[in-house]
Coordinates of N, CA, C and O in Angstrom, one line a residue:
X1 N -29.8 26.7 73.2 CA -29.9 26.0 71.9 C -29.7 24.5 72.1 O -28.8 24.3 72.9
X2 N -30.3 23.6 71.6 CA -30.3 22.1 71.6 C -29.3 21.7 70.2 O -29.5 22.3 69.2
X3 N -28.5 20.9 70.4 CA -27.2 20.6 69.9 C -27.4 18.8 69.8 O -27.7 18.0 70.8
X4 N -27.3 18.5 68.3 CA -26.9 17.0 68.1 C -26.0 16.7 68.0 O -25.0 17.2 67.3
X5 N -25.9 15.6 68.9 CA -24.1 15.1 69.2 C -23.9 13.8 68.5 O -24.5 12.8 68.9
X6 N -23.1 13.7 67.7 CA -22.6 12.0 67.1 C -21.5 11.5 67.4 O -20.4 11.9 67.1
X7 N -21.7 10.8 68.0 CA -20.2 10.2 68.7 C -20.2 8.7 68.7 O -21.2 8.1 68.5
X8 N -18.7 7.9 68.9 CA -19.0 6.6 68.8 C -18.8 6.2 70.3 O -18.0 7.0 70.7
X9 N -19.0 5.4 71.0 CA -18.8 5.4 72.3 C -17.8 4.7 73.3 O -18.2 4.1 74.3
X10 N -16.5 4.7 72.9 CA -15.5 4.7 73.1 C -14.0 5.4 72.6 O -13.2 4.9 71.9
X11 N -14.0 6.2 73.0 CA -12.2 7.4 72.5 C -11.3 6.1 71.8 O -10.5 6.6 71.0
X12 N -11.2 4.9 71.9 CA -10.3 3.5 71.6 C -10.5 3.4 70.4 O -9.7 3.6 69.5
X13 N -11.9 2.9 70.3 CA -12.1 2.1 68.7 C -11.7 3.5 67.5 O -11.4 4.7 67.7
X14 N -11.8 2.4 66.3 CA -12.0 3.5 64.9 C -13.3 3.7 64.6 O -14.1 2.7 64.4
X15 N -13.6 4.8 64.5 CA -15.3 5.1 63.9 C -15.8 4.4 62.8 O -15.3 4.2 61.7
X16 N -16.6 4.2 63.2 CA -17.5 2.8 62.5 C -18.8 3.5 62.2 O -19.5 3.7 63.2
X17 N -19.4 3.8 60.8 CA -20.6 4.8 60.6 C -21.8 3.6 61.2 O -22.7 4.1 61.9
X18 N -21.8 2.7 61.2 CA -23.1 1.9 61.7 C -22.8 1.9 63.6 O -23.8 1.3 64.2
X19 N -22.2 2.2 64.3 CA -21.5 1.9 65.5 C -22.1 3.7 65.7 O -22.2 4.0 66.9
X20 N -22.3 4.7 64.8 CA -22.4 5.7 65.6 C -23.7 5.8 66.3 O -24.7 5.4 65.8
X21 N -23.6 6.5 67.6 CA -24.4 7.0 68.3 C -25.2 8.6 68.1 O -24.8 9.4 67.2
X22 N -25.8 8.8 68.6 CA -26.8 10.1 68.9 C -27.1 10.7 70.4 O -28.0 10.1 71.0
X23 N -26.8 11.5 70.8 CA -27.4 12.4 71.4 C -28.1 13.9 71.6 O -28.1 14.7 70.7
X24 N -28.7 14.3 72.7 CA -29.0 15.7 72.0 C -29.4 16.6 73.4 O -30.3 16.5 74.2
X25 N -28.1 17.5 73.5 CA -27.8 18.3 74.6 C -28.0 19.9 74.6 O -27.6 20.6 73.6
X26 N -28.5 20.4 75.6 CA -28.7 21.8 75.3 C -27.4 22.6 75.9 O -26.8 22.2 76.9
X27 N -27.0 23.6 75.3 CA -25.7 24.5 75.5 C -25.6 26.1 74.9 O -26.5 26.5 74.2
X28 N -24.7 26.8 75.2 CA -24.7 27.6 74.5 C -23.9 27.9 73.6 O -23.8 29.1 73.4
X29 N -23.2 27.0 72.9 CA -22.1 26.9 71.5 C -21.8 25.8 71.8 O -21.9 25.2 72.8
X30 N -21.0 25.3 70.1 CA -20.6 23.9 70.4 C -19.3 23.8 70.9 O -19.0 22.6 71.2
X31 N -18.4 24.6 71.2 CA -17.9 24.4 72.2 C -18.0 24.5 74.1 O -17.2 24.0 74.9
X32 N -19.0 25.3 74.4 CA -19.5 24.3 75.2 C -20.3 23.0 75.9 O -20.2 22.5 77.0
X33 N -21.2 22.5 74.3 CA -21.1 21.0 74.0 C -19.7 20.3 74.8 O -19.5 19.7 75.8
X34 N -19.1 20.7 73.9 CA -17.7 19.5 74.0 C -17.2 19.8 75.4 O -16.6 18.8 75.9
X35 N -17.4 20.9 76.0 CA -16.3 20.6 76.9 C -17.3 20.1 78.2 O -16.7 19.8 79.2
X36 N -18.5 20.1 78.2 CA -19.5 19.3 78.9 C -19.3 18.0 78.6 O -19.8 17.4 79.6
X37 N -19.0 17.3 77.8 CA -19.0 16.4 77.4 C -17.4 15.8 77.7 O -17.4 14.5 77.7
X38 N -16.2 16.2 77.9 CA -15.1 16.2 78.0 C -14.5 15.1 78.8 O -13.4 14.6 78.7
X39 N -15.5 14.7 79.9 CA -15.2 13.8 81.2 C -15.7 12.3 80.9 O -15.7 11.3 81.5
X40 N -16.1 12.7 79.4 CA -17.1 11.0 79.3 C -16.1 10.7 78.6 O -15.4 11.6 78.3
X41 N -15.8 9.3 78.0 CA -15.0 8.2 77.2 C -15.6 8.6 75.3 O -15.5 8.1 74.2
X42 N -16.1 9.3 75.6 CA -17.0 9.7 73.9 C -15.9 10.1 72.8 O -15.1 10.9 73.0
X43 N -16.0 9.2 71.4 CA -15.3 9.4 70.3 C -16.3 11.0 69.8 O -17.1 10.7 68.8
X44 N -16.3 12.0 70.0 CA -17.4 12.7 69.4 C -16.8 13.2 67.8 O -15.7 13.7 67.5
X45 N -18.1 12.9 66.8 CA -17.7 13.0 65.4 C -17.9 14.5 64.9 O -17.1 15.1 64.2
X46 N -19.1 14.9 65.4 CA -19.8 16.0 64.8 C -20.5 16.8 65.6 O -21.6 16.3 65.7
X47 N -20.5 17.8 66.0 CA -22.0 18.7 66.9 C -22.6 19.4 66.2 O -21.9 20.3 65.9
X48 N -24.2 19.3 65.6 CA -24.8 20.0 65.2 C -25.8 20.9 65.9 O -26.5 20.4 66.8
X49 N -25.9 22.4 65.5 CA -27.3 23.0 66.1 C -28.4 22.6 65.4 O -28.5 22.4 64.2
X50 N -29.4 22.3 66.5 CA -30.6 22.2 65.7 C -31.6 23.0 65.9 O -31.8 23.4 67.0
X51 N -32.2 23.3 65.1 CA -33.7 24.5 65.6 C -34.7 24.4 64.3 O -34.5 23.7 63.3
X52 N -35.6 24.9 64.5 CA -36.6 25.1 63.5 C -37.4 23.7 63.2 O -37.5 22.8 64.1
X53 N -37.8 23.6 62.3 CA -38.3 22.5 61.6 C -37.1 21.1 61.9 O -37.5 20.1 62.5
X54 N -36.3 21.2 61.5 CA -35.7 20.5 62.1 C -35.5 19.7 63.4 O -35.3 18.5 63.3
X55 N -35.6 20.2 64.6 CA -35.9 20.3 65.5 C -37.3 19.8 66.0 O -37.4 19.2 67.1
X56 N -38.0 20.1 65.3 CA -39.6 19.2 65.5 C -39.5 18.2 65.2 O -40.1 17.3 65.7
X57 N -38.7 18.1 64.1 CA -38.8 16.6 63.5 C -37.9 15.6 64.4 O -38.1 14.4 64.5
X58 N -37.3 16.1 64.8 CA -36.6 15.4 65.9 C -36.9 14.9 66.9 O -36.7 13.8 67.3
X59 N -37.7 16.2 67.5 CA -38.4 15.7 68.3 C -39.8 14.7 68.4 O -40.3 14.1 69.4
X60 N -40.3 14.6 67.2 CA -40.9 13.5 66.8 C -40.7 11.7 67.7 O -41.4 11.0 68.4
X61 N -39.2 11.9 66.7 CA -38.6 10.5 67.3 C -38.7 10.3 68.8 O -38.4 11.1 69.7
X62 N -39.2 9.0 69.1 CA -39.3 8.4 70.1 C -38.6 8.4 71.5 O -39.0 8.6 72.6
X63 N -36.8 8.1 70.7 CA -35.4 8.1 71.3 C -35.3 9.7 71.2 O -34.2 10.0 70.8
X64 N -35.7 10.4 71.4 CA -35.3 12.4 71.3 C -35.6 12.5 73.0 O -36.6 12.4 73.7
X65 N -34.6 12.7 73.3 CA -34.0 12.8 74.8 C -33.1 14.1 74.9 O -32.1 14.0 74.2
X66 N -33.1 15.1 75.6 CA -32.0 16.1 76.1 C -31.7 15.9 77.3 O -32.3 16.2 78.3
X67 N -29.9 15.1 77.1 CA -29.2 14.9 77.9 C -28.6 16.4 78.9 O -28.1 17.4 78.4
X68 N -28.8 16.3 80.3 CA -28.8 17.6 81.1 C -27.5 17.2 81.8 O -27.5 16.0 82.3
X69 N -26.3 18.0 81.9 CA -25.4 18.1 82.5 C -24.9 19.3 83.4 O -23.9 19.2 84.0

């Protein structure tokens, strides 16, 4: 399943809604999102699944990248 990740990109700062970031990683729950993710400096805010229609539309966008770890 492909998983939207919002994070701000540093664990330091305070989240800042214009400062957030986007990614979009495939996993099999959002907890193993995160703990793939665990080794990076990432403020992570939110992990969403994405699929369906949603998911196309995403993929739409330009910047729609699945980050592989």
């Amino acid at each position: 399943m492909i998983y939207k990740v919002y994070y701000q990109a540093s664990n330091k700062d305070v989240p800042v809604r214009e400062k957030t970031k986007t990614l979009y990683m495939e996993g099999e729950s959002e907890r193993d999102v995160r703990k793939k993710l665990a080794d990076r400096e990432f403020n992570i805010e939110f992990v969403q699944a994405v699929s369906g229609a949603y998911l196309e539309y995403e993929q739409q966008n330009e910047d729609y990248k699945v980050l592989e770890i």
